[in-house]
PDB file of C-alpha atoms and ligand atoms in Angstrom:
ATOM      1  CA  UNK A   1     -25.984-136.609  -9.104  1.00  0.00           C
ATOM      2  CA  UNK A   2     -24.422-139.682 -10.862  1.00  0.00           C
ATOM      3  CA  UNK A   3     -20.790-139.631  -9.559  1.00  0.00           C
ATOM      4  CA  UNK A   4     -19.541-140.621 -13.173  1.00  0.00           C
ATOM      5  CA  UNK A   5     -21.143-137.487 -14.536  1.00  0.00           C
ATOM      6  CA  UNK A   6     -19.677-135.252 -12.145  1.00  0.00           C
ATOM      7  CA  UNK A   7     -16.748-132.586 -12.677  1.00  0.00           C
ATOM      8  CA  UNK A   8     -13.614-132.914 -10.330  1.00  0.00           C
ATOM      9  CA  UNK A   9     -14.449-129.961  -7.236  1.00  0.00           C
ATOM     10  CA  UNK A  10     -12.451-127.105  -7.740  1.00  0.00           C
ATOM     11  CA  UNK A  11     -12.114-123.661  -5.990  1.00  0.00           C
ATOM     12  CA  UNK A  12     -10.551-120.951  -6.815  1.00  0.00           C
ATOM     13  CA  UNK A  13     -10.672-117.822  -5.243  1.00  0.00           C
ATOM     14  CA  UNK A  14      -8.556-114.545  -6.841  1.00  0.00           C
ATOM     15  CA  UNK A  15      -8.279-111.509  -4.831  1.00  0.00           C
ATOM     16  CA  UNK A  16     -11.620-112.237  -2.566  1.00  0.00           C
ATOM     17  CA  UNK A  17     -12.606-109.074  -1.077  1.00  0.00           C
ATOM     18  CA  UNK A  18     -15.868-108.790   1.277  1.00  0.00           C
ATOM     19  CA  UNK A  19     -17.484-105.474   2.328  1.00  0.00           C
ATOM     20  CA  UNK A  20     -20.004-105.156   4.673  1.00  0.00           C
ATOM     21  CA  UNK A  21     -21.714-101.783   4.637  1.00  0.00           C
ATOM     22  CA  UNK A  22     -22.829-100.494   8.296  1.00  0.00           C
ATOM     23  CA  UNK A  23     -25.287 -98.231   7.926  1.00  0.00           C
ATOM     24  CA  UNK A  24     -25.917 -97.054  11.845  1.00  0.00           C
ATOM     25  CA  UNK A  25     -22.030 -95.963  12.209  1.00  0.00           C
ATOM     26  CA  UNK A  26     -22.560 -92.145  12.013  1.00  0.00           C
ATOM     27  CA  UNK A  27     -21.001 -91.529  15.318  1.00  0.00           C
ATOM     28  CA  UNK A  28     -18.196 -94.154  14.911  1.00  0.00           C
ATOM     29  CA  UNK A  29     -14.595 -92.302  15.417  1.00  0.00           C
ATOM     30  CA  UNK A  30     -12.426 -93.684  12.954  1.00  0.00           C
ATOM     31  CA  UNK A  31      -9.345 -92.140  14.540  1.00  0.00           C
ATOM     32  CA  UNK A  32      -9.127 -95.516  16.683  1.00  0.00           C
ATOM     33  CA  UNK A  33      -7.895 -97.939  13.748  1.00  0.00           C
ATOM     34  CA  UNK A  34      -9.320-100.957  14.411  1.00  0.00           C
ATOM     35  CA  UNK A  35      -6.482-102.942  13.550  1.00  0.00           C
ATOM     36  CA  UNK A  36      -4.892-101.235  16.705  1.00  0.00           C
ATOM     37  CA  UNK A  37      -6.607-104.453  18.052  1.00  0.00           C
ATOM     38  CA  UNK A  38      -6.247-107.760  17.348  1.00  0.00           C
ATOM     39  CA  UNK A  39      -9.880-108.552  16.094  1.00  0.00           C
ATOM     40  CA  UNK A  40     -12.009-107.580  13.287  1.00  0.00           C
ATOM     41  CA  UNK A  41     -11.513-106.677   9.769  1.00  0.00           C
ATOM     42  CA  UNK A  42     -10.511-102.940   9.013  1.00  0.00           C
ATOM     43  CA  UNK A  43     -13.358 -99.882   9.272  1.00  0.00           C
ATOM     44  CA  UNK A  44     -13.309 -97.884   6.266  1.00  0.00           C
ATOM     45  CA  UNK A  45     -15.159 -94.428   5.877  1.00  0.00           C
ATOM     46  CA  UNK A  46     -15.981 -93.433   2.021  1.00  0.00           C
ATOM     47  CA  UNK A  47     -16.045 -90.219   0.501  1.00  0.00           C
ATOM     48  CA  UNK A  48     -19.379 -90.186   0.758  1.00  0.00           C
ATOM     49  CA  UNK A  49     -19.017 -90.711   4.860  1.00  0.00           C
ATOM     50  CA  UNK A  50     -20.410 -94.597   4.307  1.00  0.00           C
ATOM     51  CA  UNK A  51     -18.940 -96.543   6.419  1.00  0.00           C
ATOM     52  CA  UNK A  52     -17.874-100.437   5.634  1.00  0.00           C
ATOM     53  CA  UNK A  53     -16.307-103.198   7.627  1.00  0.00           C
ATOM     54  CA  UNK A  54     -14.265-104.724   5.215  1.00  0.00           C
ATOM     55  CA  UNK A  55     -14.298-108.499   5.755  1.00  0.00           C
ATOM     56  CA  UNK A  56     -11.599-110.296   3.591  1.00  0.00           C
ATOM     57  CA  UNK A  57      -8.970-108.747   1.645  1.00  0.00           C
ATOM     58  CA  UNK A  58      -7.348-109.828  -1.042  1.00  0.00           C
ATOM     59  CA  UNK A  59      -8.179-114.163  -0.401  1.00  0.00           C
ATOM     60  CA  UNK A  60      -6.230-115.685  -3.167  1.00  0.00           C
ATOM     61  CA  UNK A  61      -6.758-119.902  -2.963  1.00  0.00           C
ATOM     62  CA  UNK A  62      -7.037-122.966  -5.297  1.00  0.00           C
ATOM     63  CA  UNK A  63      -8.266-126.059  -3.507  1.00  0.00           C
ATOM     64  CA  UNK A  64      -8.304-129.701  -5.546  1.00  0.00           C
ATOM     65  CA  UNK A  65      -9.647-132.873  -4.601  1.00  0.00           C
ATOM     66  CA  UNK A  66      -7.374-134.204  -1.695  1.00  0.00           C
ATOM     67  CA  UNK A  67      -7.534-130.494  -0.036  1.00  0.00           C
ATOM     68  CA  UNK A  68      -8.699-130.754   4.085  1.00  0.00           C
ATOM     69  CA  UNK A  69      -8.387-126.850   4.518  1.00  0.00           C
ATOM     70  CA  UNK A  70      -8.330-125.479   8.244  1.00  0.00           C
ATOM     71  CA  UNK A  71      -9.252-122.123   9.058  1.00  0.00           C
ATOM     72  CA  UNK A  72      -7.665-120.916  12.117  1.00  0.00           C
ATOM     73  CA  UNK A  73      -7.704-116.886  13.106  1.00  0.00           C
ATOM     74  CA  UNK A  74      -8.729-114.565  15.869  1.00  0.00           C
ATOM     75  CA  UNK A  75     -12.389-113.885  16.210  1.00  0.00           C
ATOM     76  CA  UNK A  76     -13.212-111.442  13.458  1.00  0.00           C
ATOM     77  CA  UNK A  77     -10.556-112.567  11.671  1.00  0.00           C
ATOM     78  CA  UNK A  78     -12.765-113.373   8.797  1.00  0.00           C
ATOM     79  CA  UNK A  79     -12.869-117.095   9.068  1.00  0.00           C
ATOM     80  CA  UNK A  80     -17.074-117.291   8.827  1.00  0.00           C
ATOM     81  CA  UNK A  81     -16.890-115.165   5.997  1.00  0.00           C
ATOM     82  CA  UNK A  82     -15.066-116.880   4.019  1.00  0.00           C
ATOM     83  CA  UNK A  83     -17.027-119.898   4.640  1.00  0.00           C
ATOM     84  CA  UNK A  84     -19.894-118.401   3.233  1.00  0.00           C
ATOM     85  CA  UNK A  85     -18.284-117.142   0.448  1.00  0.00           C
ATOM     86  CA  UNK A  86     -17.146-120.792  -0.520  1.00  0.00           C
ATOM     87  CA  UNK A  87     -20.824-122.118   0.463  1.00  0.00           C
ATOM     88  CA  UNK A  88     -22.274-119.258  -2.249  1.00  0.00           C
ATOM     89  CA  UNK A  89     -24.205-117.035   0.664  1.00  0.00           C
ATOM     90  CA  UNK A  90     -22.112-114.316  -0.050  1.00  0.00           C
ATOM     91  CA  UNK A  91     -20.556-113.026  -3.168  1.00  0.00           C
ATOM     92  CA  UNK A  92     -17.409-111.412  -3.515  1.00  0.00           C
ATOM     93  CA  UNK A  93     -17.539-107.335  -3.390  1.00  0.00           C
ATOM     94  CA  UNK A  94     -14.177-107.681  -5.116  1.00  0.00           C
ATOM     95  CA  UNK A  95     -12.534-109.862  -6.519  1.00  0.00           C
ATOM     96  CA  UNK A  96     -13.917-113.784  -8.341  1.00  0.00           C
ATOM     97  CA  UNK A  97     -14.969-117.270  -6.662  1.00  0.00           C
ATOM     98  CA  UNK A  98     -15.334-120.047  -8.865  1.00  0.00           C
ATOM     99  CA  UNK A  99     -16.563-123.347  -7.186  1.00  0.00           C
ATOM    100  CA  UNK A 100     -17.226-126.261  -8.678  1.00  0.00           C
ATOM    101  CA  UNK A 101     -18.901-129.293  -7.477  1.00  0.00           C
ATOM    102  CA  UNK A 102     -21.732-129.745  -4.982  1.00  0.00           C
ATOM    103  CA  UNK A 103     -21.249-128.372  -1.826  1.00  0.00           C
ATOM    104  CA  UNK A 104     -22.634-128.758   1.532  1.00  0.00           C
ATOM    105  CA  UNK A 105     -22.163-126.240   4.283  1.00  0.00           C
ATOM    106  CA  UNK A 106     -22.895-127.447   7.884  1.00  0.00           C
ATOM    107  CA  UNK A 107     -22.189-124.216   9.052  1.00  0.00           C
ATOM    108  CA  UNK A 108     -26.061-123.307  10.267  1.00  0.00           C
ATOM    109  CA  UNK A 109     -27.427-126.672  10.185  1.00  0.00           C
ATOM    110  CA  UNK A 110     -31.055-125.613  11.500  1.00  0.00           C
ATOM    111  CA  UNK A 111     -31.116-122.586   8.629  1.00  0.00           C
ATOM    112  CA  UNK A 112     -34.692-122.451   7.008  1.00  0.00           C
ATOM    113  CA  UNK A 113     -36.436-124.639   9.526  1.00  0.00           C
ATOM    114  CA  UNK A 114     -40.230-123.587   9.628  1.00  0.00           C
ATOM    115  CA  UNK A 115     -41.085-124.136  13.056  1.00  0.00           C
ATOM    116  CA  UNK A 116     -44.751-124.509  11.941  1.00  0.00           C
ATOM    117  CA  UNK A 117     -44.668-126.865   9.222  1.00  0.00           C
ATOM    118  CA  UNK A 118     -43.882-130.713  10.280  1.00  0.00           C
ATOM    119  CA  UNK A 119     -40.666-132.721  10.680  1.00  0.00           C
ATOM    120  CA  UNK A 120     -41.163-134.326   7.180  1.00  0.00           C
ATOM    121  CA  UNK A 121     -42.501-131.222   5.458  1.00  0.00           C
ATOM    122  CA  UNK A 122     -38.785-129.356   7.392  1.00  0.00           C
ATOM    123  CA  UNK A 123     -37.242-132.394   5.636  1.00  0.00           C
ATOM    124  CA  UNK A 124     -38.453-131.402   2.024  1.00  0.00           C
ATOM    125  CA  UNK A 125     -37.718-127.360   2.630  1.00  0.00           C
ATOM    126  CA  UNK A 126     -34.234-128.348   3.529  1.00  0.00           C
ATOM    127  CA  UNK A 127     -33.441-131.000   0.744  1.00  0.00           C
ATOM    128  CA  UNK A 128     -34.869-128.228  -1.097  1.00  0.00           C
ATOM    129  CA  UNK A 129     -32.155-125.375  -0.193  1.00  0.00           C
ATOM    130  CA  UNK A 130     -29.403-127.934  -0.243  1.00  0.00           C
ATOM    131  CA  UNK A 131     -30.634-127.919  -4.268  1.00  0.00           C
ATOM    132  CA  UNK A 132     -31.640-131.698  -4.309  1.00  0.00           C
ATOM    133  CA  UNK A 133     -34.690-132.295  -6.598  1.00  0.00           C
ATOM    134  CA  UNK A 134     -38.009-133.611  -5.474  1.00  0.00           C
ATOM    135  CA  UNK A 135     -37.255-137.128  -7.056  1.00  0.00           C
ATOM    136  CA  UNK A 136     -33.839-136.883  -5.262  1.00  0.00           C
ATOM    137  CA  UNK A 137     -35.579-136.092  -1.850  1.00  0.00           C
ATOM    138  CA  UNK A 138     -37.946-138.721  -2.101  1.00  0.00           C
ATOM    139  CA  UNK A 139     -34.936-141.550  -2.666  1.00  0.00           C
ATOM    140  CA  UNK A 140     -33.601-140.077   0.273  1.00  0.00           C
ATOM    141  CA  UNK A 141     -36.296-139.667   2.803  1.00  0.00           C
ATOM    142  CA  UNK A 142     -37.136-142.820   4.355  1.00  0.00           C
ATOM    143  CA  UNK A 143     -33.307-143.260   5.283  1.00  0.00           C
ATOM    144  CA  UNK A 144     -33.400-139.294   6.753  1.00  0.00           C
ATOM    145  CA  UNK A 145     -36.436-140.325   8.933  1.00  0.00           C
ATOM    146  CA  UNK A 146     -35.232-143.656   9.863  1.00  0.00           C
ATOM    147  CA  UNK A 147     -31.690-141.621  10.707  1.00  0.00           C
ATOM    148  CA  UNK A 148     -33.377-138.937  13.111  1.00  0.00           C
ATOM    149  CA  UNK A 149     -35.463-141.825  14.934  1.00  0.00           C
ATOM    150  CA  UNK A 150     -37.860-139.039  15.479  1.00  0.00           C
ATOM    151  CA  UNK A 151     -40.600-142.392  14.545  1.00  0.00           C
ATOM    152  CA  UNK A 152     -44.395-140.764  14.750  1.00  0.00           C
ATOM    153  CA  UNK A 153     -42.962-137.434  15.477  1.00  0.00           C
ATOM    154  CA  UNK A 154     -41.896-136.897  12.029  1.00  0.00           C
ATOM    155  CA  UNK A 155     -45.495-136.011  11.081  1.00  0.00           C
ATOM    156  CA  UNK A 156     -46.116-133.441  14.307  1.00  0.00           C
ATOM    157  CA  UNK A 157     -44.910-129.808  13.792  1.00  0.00           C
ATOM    158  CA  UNK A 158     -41.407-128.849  14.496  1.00  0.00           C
ATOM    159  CA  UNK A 159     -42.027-126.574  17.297  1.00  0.00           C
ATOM    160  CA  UNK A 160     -43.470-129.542  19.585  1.00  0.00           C
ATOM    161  CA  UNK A 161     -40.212-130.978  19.335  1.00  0.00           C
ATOM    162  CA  UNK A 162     -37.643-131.001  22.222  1.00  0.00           C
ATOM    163  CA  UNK A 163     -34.215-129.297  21.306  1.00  0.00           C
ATOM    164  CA  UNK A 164     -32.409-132.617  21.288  1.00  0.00           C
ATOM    165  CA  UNK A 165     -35.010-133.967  18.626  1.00  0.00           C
ATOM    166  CA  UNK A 166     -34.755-130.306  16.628  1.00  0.00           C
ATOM    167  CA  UNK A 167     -30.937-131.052  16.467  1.00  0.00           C
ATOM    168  CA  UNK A 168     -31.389-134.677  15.407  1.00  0.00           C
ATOM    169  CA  UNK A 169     -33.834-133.503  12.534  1.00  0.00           C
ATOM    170  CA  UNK A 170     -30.996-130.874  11.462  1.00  0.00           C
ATOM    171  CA  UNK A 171     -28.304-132.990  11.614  1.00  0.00           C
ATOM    172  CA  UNK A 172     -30.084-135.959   9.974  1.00  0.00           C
ATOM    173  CA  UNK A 173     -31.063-133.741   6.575  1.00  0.00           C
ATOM    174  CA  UNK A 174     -28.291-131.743   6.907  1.00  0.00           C
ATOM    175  CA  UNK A 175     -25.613-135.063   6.708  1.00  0.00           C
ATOM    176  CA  UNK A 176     -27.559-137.201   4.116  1.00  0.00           C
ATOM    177  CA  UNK A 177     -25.603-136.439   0.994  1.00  0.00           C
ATOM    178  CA  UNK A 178     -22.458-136.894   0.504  1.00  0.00           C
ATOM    179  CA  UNK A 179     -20.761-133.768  -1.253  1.00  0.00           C
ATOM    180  CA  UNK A 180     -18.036-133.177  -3.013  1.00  0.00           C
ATOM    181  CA  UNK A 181     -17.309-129.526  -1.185  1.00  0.00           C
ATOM    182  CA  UNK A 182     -18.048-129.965   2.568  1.00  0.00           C
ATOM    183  CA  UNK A 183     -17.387-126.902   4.654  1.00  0.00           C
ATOM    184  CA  UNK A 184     -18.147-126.512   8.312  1.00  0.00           C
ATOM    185  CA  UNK A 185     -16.778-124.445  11.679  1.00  0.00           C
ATOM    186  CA  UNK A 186     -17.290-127.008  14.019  1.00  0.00           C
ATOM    187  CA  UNK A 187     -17.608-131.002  14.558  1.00  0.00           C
ATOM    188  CA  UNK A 188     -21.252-131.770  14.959  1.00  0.00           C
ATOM    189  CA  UNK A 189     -22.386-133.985  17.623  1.00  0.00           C
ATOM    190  CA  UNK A 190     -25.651-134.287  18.846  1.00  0.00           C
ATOM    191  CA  UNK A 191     -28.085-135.973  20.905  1.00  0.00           C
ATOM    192  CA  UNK A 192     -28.217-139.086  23.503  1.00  0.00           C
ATOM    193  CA  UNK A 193     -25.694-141.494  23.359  1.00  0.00           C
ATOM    194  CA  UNK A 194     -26.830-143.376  20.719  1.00  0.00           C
ATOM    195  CA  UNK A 195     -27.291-140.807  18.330  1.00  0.00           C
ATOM    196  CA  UNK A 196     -24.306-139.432  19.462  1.00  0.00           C
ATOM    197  CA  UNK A 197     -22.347-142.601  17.888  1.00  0.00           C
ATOM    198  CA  UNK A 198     -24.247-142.826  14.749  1.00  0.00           C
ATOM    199  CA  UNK A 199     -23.783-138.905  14.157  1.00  0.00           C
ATOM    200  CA  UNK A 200     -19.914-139.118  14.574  1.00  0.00           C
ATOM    201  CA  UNK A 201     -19.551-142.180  11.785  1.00  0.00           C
ATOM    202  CA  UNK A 202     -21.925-140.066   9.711  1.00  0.00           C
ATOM    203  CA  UNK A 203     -19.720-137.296  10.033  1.00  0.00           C
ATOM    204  CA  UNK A 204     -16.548-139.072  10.166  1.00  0.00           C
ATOM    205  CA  UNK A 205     -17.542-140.758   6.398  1.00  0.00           C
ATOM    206  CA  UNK A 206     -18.734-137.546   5.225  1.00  0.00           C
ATOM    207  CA  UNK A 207     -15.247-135.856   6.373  1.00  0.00           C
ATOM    208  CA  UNK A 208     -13.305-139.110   4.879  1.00  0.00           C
ATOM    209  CA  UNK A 209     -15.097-139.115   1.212  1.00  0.00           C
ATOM    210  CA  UNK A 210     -15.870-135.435   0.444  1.00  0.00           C
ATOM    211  CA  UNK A 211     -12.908-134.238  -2.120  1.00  0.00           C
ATOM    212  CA  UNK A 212     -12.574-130.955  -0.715  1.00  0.00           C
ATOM    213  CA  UNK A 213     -12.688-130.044   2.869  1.00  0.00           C
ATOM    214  CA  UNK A 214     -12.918-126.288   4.425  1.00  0.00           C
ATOM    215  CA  UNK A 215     -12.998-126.086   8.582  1.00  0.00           C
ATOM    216  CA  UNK A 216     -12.682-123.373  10.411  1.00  0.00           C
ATOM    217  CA  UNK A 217     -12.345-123.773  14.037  1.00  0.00           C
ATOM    218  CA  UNK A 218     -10.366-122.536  17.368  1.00  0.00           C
ATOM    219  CA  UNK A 219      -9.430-126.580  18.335  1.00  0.00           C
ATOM    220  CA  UNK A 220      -6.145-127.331  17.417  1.00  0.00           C
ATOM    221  CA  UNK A 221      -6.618-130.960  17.667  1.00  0.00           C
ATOM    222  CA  UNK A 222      -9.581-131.007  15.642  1.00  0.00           C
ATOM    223  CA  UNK A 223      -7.119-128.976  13.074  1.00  0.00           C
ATOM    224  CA  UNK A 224      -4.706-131.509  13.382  1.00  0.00           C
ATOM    225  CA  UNK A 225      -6.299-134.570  13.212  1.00  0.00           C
ATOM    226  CA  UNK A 226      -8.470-133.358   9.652  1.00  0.00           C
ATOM    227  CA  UNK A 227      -6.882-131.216   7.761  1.00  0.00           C
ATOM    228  CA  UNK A 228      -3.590-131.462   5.689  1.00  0.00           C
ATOM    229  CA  UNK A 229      -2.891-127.470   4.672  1.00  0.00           C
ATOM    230  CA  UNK A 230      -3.691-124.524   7.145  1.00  0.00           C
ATOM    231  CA  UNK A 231      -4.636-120.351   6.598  1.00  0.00           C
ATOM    232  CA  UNK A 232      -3.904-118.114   9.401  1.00  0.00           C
ATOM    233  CA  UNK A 233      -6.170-115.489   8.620  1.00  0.00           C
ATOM    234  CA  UNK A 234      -5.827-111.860  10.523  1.00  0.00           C
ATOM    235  CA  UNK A 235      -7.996-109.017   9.737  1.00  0.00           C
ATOM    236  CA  UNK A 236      -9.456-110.321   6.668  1.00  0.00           C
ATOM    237  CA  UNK A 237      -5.788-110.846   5.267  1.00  0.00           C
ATOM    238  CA  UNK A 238      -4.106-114.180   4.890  1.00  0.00           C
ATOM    239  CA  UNK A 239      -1.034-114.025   7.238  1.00  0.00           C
ATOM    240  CA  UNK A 240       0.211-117.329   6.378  1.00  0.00           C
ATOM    241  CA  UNK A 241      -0.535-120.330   4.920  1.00  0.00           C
ATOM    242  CA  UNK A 242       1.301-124.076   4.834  1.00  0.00           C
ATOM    243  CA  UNK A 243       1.744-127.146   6.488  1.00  0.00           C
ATOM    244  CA  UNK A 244      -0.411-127.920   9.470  1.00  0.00           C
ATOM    245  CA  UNK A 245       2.266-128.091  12.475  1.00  0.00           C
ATOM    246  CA  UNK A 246       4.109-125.027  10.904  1.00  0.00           C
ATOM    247  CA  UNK A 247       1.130-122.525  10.872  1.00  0.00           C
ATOM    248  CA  UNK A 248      -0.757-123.958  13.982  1.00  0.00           C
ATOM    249  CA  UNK A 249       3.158-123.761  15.869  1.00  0.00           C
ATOM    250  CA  UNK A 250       3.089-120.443  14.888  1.00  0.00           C
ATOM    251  CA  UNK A 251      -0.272-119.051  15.399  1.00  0.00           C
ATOM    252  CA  UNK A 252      -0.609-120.420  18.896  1.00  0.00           C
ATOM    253  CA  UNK A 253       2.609-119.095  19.673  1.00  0.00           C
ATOM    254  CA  UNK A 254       1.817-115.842  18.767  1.00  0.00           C
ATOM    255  CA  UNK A 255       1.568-112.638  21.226  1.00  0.00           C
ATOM    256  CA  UNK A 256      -2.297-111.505  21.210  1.00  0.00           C
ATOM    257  CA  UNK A 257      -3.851-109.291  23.243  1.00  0.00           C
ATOM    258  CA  UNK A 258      -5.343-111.308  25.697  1.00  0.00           C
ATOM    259  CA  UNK A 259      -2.104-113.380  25.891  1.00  0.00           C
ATOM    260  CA  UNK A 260      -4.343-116.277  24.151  1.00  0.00           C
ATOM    261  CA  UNK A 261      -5.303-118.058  21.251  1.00  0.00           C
ATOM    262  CA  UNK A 262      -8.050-119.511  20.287  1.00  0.00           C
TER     263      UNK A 262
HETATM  264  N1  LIG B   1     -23.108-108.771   8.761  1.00  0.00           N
HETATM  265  C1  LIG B   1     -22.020-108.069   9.058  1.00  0.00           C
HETATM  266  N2  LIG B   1     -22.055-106.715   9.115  1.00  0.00           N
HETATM  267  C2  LIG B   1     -20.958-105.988   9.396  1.00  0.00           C
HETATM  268  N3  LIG B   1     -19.744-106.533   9.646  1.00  0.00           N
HETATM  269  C3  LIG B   1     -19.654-107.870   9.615  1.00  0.00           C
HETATM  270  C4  LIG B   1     -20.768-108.711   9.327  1.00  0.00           C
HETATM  271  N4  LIG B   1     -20.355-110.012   9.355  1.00  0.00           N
HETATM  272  C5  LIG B   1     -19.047-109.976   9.661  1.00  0.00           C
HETATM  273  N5  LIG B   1     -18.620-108.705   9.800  1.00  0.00           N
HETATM  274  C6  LIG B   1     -17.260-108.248  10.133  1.00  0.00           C
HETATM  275  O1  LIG B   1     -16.355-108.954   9.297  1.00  0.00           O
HETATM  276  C7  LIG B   1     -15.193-109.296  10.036  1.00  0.00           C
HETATM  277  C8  LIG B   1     -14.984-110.804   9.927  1.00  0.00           C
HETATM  278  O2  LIG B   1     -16.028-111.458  10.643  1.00  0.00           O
HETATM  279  P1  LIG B   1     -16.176-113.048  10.670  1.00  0.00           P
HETATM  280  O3  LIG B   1     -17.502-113.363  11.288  1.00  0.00           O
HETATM  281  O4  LIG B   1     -15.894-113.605   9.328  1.00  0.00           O
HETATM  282  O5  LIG B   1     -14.992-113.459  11.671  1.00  0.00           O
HETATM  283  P2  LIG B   1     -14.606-114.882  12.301  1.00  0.00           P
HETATM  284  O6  LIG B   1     -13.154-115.081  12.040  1.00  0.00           O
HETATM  285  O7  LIG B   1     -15.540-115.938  11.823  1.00  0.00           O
HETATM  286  O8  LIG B   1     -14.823-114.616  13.856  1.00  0.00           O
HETATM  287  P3  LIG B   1     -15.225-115.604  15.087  1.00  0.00           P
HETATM  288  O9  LIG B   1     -14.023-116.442  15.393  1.00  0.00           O
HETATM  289  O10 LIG B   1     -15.523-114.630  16.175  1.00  0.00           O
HETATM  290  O11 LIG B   1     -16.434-116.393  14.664  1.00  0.00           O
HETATM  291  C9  LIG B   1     -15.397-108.777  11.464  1.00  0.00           C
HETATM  292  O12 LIG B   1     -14.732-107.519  11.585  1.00  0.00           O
HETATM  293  C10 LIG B   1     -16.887-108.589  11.566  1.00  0.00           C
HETATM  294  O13 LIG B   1     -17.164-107.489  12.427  1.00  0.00           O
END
């Protein structure tokens, strides 16, 4: 889209809550609370003896252009969820998310790959998802091809491909626009040396021009070195949220049960 044309990115989450139903619990003793322990979201029974996990509670955040957002929590803290509420793959059970501006989530970068059909015709399905039109994916292909270096191979099915040339397919579609929203759990890098360096300026430029970052991850230097504001979350609950030394000092410094974090 023309960047002149587009609206500032904006997201704005007001008591976020995410349930997921589990319907194979029917011998699942509630009496153990789960938040006896220090992962997962809380296990709810209804009146009607359904049980739910209950994701996120309660996620209240605004993020403007200029946000760089970590994530940092226990597993089953909620931190993935949240990700794909703020990527649109799941909506809230309670609660409203309004995002604006085109966003690109890195989280599952080989999502809708069709084994079967061929590196180019992978490269069109993707665009596709990431809501690019077909005009917009055929400006864009030759440098996504030319990116992968997958040369001939682009035109042979997916599956013949080795898993280093599956991963520099993924990463080459997945990376060629830049957004305005980028969320992601982890730092891709990928592939032989070369591609290795060309992958971490492609992701270092998408990281330095999207407006709005959102990274969840268990590094504390990757924290540290990207993002400007930090959420602790714990059992689908914000515990705190702030400046990046004063939440990461006190989440790694926190007593867990395994006497670690992250
Ligand atoms: N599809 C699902 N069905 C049932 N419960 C789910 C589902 N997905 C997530 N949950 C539950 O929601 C809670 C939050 O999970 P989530 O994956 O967001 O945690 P996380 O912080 O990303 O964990 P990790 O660090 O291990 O990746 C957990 O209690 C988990 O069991």
């Amino acid at each position: 889209m023309n960047k002149d044309l587009q609206q500032p990115a904006r997201i704005t989450l007001d008591g976020v809550c995410v349930d997921f139903p589990v319907f194979n619990a029917a011998t699942l003793s509630l009496k153990n609370r789960v938040l006896s322990s220090m992962t997962g979201g809380s296990i709810n029974r209804a009146a009607d003896g359904q049980v739910t996990v209950r994701g996120l509670e309660g996620i209240d955040l605004d993020l403007k252009p200029g946000d760089r957002l970590g994530l940092v929590g226990h597993n089953g803290s909620g931190k993935s969820t949240l990700l794909r509420v703020l990527s649109g793959i799941y909506y809230p059970t309670e609660g409203t998310a309004d995002i604006s501006g085109e966003c690109v989530s890195l989280i599952n970068i080989s999502l809708g790959i069709d084994p079967e059909a061929t590196g180019r015709e992978n490269i069109r399905l993707r665009t596709a998802m990431m809501g690019l039109t077909p005009a917009e994916t055929r400006a864009r292909i030759d440098e996504i091809i030319e990116f992968s270096g997958l040369g001939d191979f682009i035109d042979m099915p997916f599956r013949t491909y080795s898993s280093g040339m599956q991963l520099r397919l993924a990463f080459a579609v997945s990376t060629a626009i830049q957004p305005q929203i980028l969320v992601m759990d982890e730092w891709l890098s990928t592939g032989d040396e070369d591609f290795r360096v060309r992958a971490e300026q492609r992701m270092q430029s998408l990281v330095n021009n999207t407006d709005i970052l959102v990274l969840a991850s268990h590094s504390r230097p990757l924290i540290e070195s990207v993002c400007n504001r930090v959420i602790w979350l714990e059992h689908g609950h914000i515990r705190m949220e702030g400046e990046v030394s004063e939440v990461l000092a006190a989440y790694f410094s926190a007593p867990t049960s395994t006497g670690t974090n992250g």
